[in-house]
PDB file of C-alpha atoms in Angstrom:
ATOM      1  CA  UNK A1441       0.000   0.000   0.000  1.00 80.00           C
ATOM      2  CA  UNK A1442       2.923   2.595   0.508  1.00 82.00           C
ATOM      3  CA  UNK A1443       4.307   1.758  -2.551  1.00 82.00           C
ATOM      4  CA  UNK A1444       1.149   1.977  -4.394  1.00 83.00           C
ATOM      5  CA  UNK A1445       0.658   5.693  -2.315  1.00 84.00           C
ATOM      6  CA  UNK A1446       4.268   6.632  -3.726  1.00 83.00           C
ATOM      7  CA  UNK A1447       3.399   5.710  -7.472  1.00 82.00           C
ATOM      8  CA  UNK A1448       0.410   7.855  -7.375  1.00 86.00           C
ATOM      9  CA  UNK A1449       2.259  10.536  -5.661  1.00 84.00           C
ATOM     10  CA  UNK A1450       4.634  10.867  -8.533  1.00 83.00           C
ATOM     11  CA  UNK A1451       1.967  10.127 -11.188  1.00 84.00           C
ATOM     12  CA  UNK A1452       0.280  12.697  -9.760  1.00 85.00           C
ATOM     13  CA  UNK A1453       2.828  15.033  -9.900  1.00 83.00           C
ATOM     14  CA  UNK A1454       4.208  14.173 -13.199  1.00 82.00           C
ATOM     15  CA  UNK A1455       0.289  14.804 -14.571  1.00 83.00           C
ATOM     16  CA  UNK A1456       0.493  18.355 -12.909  1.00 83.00           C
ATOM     17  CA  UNK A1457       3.391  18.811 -15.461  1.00 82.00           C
ATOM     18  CA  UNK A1458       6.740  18.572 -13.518  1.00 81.00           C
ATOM     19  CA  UNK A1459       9.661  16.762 -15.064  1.00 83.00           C
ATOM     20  CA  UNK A1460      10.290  13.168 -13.490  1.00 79.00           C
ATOM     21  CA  UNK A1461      13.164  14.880 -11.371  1.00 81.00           C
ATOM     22  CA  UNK A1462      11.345  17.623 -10.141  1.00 86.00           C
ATOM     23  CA  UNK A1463       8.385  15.031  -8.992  1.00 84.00           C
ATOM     24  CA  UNK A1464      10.454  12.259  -7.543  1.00 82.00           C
ATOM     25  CA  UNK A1465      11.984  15.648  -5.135  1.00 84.00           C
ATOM     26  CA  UNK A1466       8.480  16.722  -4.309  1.00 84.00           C
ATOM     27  CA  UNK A1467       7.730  13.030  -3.289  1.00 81.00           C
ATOM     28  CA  UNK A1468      10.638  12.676  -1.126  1.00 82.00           C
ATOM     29  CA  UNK A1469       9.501  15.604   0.695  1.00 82.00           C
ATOM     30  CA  UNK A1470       6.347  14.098   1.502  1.00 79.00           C
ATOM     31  CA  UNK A1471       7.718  10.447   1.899  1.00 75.00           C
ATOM     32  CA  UNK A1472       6.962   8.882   5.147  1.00 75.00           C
ATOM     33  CA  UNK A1473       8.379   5.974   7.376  1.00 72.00           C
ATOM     34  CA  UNK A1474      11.740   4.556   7.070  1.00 78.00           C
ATOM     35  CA  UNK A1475      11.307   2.752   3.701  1.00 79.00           C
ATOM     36  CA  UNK A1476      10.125   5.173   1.373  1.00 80.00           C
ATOM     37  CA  UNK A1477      13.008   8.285   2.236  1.00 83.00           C
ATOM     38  CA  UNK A1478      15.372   5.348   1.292  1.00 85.00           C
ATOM     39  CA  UNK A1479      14.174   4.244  -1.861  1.00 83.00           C
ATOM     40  CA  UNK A1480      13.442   7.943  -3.246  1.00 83.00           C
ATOM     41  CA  UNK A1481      17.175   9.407  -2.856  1.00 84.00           C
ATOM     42  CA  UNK A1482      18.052   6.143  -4.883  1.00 85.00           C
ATOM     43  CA  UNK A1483      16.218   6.737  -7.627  1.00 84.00           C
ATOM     44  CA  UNK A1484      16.771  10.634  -7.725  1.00 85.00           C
ATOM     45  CA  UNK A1485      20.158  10.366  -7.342  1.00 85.00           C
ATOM     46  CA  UNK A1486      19.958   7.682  -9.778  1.00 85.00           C
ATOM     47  CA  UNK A1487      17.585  10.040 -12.345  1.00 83.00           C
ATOM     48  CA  UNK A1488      20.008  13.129 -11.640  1.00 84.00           C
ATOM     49  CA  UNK A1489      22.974  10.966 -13.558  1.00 84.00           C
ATOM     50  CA  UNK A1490      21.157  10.264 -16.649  1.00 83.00           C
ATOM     51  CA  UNK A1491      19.425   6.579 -15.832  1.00 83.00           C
ATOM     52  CA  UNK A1492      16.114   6.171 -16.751  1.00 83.00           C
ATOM     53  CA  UNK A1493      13.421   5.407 -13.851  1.00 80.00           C
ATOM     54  CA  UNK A1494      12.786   2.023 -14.974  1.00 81.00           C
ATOM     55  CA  UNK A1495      16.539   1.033 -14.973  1.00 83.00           C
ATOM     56  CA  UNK A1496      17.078   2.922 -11.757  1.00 85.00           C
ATOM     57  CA  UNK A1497      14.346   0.504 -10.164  1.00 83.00           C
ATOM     58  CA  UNK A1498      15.515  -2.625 -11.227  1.00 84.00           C
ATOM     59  CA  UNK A1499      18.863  -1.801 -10.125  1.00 83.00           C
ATOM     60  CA  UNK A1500      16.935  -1.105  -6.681  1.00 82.00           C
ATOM     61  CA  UNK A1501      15.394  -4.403  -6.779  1.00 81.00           C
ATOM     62  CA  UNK A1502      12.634  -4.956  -4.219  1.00 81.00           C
ATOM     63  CA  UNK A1503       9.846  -3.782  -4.175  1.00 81.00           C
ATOM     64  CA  UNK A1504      10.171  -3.132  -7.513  1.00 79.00           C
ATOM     65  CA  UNK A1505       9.883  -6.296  -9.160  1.00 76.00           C
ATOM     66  CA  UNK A1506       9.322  -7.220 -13.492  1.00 73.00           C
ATOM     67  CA  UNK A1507       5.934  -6.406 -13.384  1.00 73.00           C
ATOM     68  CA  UNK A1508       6.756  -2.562 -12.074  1.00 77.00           C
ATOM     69  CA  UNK A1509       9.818  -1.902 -13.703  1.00 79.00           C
ATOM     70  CA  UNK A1510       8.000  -3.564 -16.884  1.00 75.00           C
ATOM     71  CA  UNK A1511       5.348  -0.748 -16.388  1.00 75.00           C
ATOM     72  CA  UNK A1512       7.496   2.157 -15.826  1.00 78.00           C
ATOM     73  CA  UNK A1513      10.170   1.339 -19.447  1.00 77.00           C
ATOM     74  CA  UNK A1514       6.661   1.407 -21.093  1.00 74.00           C
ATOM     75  CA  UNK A1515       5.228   4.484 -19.781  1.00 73.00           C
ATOM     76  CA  UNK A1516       8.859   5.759 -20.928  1.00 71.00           C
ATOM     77  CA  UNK A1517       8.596   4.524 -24.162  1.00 67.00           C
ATOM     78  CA  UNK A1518       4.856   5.372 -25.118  1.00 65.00           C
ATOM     79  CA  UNK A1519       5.282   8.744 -23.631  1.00 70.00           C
ATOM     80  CA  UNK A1520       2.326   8.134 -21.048  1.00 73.00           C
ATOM     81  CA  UNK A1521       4.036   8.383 -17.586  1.00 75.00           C
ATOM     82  CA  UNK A1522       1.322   9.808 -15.947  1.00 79.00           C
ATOM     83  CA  UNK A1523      -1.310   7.655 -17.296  1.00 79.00           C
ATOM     84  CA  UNK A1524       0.758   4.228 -16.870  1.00 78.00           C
ATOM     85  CA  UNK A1525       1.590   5.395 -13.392  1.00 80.00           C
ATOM     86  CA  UNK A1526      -1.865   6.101 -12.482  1.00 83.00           C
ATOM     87  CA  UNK A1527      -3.071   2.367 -13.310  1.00 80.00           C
ATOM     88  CA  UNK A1528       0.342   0.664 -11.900  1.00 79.00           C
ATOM     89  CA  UNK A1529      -0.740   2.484  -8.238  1.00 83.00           C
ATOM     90  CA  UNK A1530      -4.738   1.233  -9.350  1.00 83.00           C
ATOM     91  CA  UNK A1531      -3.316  -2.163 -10.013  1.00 79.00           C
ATOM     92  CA  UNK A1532      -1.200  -2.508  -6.657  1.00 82.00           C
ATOM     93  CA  UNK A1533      -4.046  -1.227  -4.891  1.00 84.00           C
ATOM     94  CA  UNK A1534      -6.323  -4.068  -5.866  1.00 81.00           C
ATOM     95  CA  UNK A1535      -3.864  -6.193  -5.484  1.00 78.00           C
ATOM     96  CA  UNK A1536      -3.265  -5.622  -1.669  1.00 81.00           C
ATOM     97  CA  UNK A1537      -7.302  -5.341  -1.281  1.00 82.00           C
ATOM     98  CA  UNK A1538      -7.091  -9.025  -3.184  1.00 76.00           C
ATOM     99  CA  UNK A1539      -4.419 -10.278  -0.666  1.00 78.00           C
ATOM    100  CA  UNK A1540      -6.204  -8.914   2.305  1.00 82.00           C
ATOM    101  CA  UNK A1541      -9.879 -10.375   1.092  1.00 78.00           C
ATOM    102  CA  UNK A1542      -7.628 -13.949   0.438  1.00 74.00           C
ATOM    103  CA  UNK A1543      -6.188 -13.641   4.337  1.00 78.00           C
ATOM    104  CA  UNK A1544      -9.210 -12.815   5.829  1.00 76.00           C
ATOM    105  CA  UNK A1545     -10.980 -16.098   3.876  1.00 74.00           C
ATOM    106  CA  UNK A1546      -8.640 -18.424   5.098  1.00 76.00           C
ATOM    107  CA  UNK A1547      -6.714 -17.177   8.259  1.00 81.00           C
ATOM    108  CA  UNK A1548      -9.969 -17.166  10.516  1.00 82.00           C
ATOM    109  CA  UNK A1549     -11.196 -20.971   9.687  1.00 83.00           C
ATOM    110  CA  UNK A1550      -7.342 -21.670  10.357  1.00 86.00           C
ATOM    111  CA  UNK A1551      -7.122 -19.977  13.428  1.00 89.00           C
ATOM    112  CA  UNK A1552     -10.822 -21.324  15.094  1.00 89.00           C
ATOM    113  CA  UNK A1553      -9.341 -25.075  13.579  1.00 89.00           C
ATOM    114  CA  UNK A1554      -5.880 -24.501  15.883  1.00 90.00           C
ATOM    115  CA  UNK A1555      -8.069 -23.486  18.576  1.00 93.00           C
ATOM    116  CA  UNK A1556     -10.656 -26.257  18.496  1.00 92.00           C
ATOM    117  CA  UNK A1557      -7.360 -28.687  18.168  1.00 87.00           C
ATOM    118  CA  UNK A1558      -5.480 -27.325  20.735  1.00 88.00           C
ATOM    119  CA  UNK A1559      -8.582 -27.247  23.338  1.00 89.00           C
ATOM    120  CA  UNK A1560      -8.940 -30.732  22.525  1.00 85.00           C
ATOM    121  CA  UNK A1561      -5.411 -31.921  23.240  1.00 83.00           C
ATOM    122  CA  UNK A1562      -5.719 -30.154  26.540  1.00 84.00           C
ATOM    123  CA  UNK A1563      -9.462 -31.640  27.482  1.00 83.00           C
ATOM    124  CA  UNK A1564      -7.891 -35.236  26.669  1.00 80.00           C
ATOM    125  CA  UNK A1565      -4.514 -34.761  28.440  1.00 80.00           C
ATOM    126  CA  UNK A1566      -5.105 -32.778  31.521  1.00 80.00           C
ATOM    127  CA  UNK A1567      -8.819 -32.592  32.237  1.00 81.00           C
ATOM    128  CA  UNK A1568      -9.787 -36.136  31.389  1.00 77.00           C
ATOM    129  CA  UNK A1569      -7.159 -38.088  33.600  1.00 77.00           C
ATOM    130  CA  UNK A1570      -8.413 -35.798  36.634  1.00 79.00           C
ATOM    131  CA  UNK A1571     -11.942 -36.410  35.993  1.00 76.00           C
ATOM    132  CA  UNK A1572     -11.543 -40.208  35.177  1.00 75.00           C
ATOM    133  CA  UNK A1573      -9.401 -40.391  38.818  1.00 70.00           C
ATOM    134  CA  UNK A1574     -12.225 -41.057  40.945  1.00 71.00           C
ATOM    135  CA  UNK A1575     -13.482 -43.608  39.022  1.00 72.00           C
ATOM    136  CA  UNK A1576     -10.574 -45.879  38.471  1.00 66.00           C
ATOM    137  CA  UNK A1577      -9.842 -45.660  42.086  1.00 63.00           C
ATOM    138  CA  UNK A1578     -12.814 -47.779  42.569  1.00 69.00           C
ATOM    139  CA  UNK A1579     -12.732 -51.765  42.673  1.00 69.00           C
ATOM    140  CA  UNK A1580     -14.075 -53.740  39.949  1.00 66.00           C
ATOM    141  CA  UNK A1581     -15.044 -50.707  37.685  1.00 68.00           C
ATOM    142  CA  UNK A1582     -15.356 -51.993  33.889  1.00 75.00           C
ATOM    143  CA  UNK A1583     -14.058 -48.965  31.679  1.00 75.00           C
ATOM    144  CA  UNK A1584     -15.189 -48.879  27.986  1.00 77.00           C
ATOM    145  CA  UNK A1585     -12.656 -49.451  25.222  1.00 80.00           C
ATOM    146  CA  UNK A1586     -12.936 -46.031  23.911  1.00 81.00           C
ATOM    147  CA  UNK A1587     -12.719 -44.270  27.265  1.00 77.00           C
ATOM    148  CA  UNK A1588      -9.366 -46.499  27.181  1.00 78.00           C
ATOM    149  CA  UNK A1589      -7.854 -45.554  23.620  1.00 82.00           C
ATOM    150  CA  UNK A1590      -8.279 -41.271  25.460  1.00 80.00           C
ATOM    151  CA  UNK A1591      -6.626 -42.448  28.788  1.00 80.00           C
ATOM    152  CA  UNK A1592      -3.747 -44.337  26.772  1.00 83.00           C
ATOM    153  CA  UNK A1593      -3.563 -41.215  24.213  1.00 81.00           C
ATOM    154  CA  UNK A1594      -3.298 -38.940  27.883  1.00 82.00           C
ATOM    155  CA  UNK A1595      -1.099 -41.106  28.955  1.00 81.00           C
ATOM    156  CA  UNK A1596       1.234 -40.788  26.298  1.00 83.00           C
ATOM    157  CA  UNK A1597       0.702 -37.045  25.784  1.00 80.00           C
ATOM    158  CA  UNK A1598       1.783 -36.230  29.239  1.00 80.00           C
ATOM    159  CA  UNK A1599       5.138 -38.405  29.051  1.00 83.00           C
ATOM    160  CA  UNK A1600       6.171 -37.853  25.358  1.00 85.00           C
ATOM    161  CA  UNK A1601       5.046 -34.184  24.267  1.00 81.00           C
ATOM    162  CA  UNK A1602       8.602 -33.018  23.897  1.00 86.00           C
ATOM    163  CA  UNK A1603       9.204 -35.858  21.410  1.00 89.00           C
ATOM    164  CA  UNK A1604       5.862 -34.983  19.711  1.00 87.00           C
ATOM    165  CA  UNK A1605       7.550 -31.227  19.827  1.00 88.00           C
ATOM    166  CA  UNK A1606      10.661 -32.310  18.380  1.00 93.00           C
ATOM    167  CA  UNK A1607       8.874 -34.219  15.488  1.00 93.00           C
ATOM    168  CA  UNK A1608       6.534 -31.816  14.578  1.00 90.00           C
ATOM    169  CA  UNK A1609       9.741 -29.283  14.294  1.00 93.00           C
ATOM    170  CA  UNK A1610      11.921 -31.931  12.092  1.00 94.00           C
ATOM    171  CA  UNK A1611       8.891 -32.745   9.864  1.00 94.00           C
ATOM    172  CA  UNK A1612       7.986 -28.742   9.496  1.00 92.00           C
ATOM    173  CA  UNK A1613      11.945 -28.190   8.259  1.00 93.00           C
ATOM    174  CA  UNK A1614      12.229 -31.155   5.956  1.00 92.00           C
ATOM    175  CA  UNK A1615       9.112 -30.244   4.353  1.00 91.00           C
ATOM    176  CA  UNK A1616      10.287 -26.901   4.038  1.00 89.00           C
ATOM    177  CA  UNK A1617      12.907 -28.287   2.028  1.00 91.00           C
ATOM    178  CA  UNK A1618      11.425 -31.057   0.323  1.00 91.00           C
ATOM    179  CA  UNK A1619       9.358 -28.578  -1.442  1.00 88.00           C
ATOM    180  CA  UNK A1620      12.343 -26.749  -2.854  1.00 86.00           C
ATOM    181  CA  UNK A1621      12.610 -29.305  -5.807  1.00 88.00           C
ATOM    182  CA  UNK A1622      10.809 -28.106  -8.559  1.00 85.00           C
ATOM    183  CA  UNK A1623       8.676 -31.409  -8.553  1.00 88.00           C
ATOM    184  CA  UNK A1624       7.961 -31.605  -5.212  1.00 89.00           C
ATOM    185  CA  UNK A1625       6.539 -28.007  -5.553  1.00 88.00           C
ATOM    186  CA  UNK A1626       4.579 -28.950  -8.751  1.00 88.00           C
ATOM    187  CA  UNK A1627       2.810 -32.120  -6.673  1.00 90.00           C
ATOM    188  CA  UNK A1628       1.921 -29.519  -4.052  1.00 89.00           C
ATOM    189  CA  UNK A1629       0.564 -26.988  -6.017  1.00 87.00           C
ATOM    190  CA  UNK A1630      -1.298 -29.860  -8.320  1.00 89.00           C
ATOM    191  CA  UNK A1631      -2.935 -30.889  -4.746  1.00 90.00           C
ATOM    192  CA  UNK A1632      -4.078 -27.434  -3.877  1.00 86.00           C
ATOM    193  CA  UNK A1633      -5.674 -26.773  -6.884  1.00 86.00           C
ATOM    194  CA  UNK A1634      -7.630 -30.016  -6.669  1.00 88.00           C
ATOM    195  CA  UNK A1635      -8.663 -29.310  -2.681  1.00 85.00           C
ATOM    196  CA  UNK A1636     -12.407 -29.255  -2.911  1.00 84.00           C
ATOM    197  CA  UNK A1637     -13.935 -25.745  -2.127  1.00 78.00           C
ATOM    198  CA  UNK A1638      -9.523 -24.362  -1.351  1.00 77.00           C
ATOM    199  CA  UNK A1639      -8.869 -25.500  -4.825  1.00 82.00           C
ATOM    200  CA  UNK A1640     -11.815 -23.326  -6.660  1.00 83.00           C
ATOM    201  CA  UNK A1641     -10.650 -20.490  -4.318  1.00 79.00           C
ATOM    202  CA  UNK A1642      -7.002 -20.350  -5.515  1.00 79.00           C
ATOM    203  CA  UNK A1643      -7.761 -20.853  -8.883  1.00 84.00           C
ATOM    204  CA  UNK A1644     -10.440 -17.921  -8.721  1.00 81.00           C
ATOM    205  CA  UNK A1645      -7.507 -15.510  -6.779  1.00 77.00           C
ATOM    206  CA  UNK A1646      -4.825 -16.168  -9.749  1.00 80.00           C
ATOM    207  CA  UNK A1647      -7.261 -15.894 -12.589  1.00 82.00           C
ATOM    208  CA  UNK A1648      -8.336 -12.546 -11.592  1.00 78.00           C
ATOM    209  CA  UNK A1649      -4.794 -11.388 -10.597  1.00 75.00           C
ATOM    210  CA  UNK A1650      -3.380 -13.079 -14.350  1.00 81.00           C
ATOM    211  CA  UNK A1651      -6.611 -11.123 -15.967  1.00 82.00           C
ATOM    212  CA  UNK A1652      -6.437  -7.784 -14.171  1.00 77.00           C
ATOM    213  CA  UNK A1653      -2.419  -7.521 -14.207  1.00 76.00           C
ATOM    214  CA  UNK A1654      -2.279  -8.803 -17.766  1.00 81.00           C
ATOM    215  CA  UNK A1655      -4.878  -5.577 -18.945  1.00 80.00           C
ATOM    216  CA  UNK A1656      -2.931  -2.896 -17.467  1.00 75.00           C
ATOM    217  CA  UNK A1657       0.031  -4.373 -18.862  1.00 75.00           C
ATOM    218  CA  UNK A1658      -1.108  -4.760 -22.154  1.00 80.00           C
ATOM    219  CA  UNK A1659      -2.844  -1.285 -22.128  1.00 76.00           C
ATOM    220  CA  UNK A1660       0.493   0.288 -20.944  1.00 70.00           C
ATOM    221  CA  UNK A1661       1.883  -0.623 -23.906  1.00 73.00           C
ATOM    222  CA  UNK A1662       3.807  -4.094 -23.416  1.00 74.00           C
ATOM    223  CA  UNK A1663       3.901  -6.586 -26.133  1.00 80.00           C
ATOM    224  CA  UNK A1664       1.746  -9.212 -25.089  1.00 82.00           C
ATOM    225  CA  UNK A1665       4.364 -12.094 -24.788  1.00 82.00           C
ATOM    226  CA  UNK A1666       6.353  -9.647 -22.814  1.00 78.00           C
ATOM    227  CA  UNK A1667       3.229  -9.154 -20.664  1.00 78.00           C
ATOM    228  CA  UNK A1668       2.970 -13.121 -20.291  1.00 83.00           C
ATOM    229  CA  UNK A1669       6.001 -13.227 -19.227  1.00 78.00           C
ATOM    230  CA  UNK A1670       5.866 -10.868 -15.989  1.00 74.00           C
ATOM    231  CA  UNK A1671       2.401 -11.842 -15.338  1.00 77.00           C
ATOM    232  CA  UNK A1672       3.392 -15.825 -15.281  1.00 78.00           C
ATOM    233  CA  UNK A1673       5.680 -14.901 -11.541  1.00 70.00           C
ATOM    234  CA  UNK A1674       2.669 -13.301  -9.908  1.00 70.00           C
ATOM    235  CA  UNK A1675       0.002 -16.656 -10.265  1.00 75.00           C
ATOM    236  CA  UNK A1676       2.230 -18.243  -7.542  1.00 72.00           C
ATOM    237  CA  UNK A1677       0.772 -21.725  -8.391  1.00 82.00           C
ATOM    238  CA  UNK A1678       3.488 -24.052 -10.581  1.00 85.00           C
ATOM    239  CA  UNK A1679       0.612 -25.544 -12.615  1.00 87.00           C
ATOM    240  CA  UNK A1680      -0.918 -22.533 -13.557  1.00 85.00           C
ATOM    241  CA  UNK A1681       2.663 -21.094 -14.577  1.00 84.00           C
ATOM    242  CA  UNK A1682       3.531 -24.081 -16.624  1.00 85.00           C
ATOM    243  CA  UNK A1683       0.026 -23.243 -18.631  1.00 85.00           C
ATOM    244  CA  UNK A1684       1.248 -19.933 -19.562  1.00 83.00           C
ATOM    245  CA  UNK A1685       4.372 -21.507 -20.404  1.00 82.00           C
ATOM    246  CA  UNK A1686       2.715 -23.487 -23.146  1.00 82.00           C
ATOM    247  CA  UNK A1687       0.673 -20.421 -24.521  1.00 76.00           C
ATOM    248  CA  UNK A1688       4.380 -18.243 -24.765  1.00 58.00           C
TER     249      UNK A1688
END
């Protein structure tokens, strides 16, 4: 969102008629935080030697990525700055409403799932042995096979739940890096998409990222395979990368 506020600042400026220079000076003066005072004097002192904006960003790297810089060396080149600019901000814009409407669909029934596991894990191994004490205390009291599968489960919660720590830990890092390799990525993302209900969800989030980014590319003046191309790293889904693969 900053960087989407700084874009429009200097589109903004640049459509009030000041020369790139002059607007990325005015922006600086208004820039806030610690990010933004940074990444200005780059690119002005970058502009004051002769480099183009686009050039100047891409030397920056992040958070200018191919899809940014691609917008900016077409503005350049079709003599829209202002215009491009103005849908580059409109386009990050969406995009962080799209992340945050993605987060809030799928962080909550996360969170309430940990929850309901975690209460669980405590009713079984804490709460259950102390209510159950009583009762096993007593002679001759028959106890049902499932009421002995939770004290067994208790049992071995309360002696081994630094192994179970330990394991979950070891089975979090090497799946970290399993997924690394290419194909192991691919089977992933091939699952996901295939998730009933997640599946239709993910494929509905990088369709209308692909559609929207791929228009304002397009309309800025970017060849079309060169707007494939820079669109293809933001779907974030192997699969769906491969298929634009096959159309470039």
């Amino acid at each position: 969102s900053e960087l989407a506020n700084m874009v429009r600042e200097l589109a903004t400026a640049i459509e009030a008629g000041l020369p790139l220079l002059n607007a990325l000076k005015t922006a600086r003066k208004q820039a806030s935080g610690k990010g933004q005072p940074v990444i200005l004097d780059f690119l002005i002192e970058r502009v004051e030697s002769g480099r183009p904006l686009h050039e100047a960003m891409d030397e920056y790297g992040a958070p200018f990525d191919d899809m940014i810089v691609g917008m900016v060396r077409a503005s350049d080149a079709s003599g829209r700055t202002a215009e491009v600019m103005h849908q580059l901000a409109d386009l990050l814009d969406r995009s962080v409403e799209l992340r945050r409407e993605l987060v809030g669909a799928t962080v909550y029934p996360i969170i309430v799932a940990c929850l309901i596991g975690i209460s669980i894990v405590i009713a079984v191994t804490f709460l259950l042995p102390r209510l159950m004490a009583p009762i096993l205390g007593q002679p001759g009291v028959s106890i049902p096979f499932p009421t002995q599968v939770l004290l067994a489960f208790s049992g071995f919660m309360q002696s081994w739940w630094w192994a179970i720590l330990v394991l979950g830990v070891l089975l979090y890092v090497g799946f970290r890096r399993w997924i690394e390799k290419p194909e192991n990525r691919r089977k992933v993302d091939l699952l996901l998409l295939r998730t009933p209900i997640l599946g239709n969800l993910l494929r509905d989030v990088a369709v209308a990222r692909f559609t929207r980014t791929l228009g304002t590319l397009v309309s800025a003046g970017l060849p079309i395979l060169s707007a494939l191309r820079i669109v293809r790293d933001t779907l974030g889904n192997t699969v769906l990368m491969e298929a634009i693969d096959s159309v470039g």
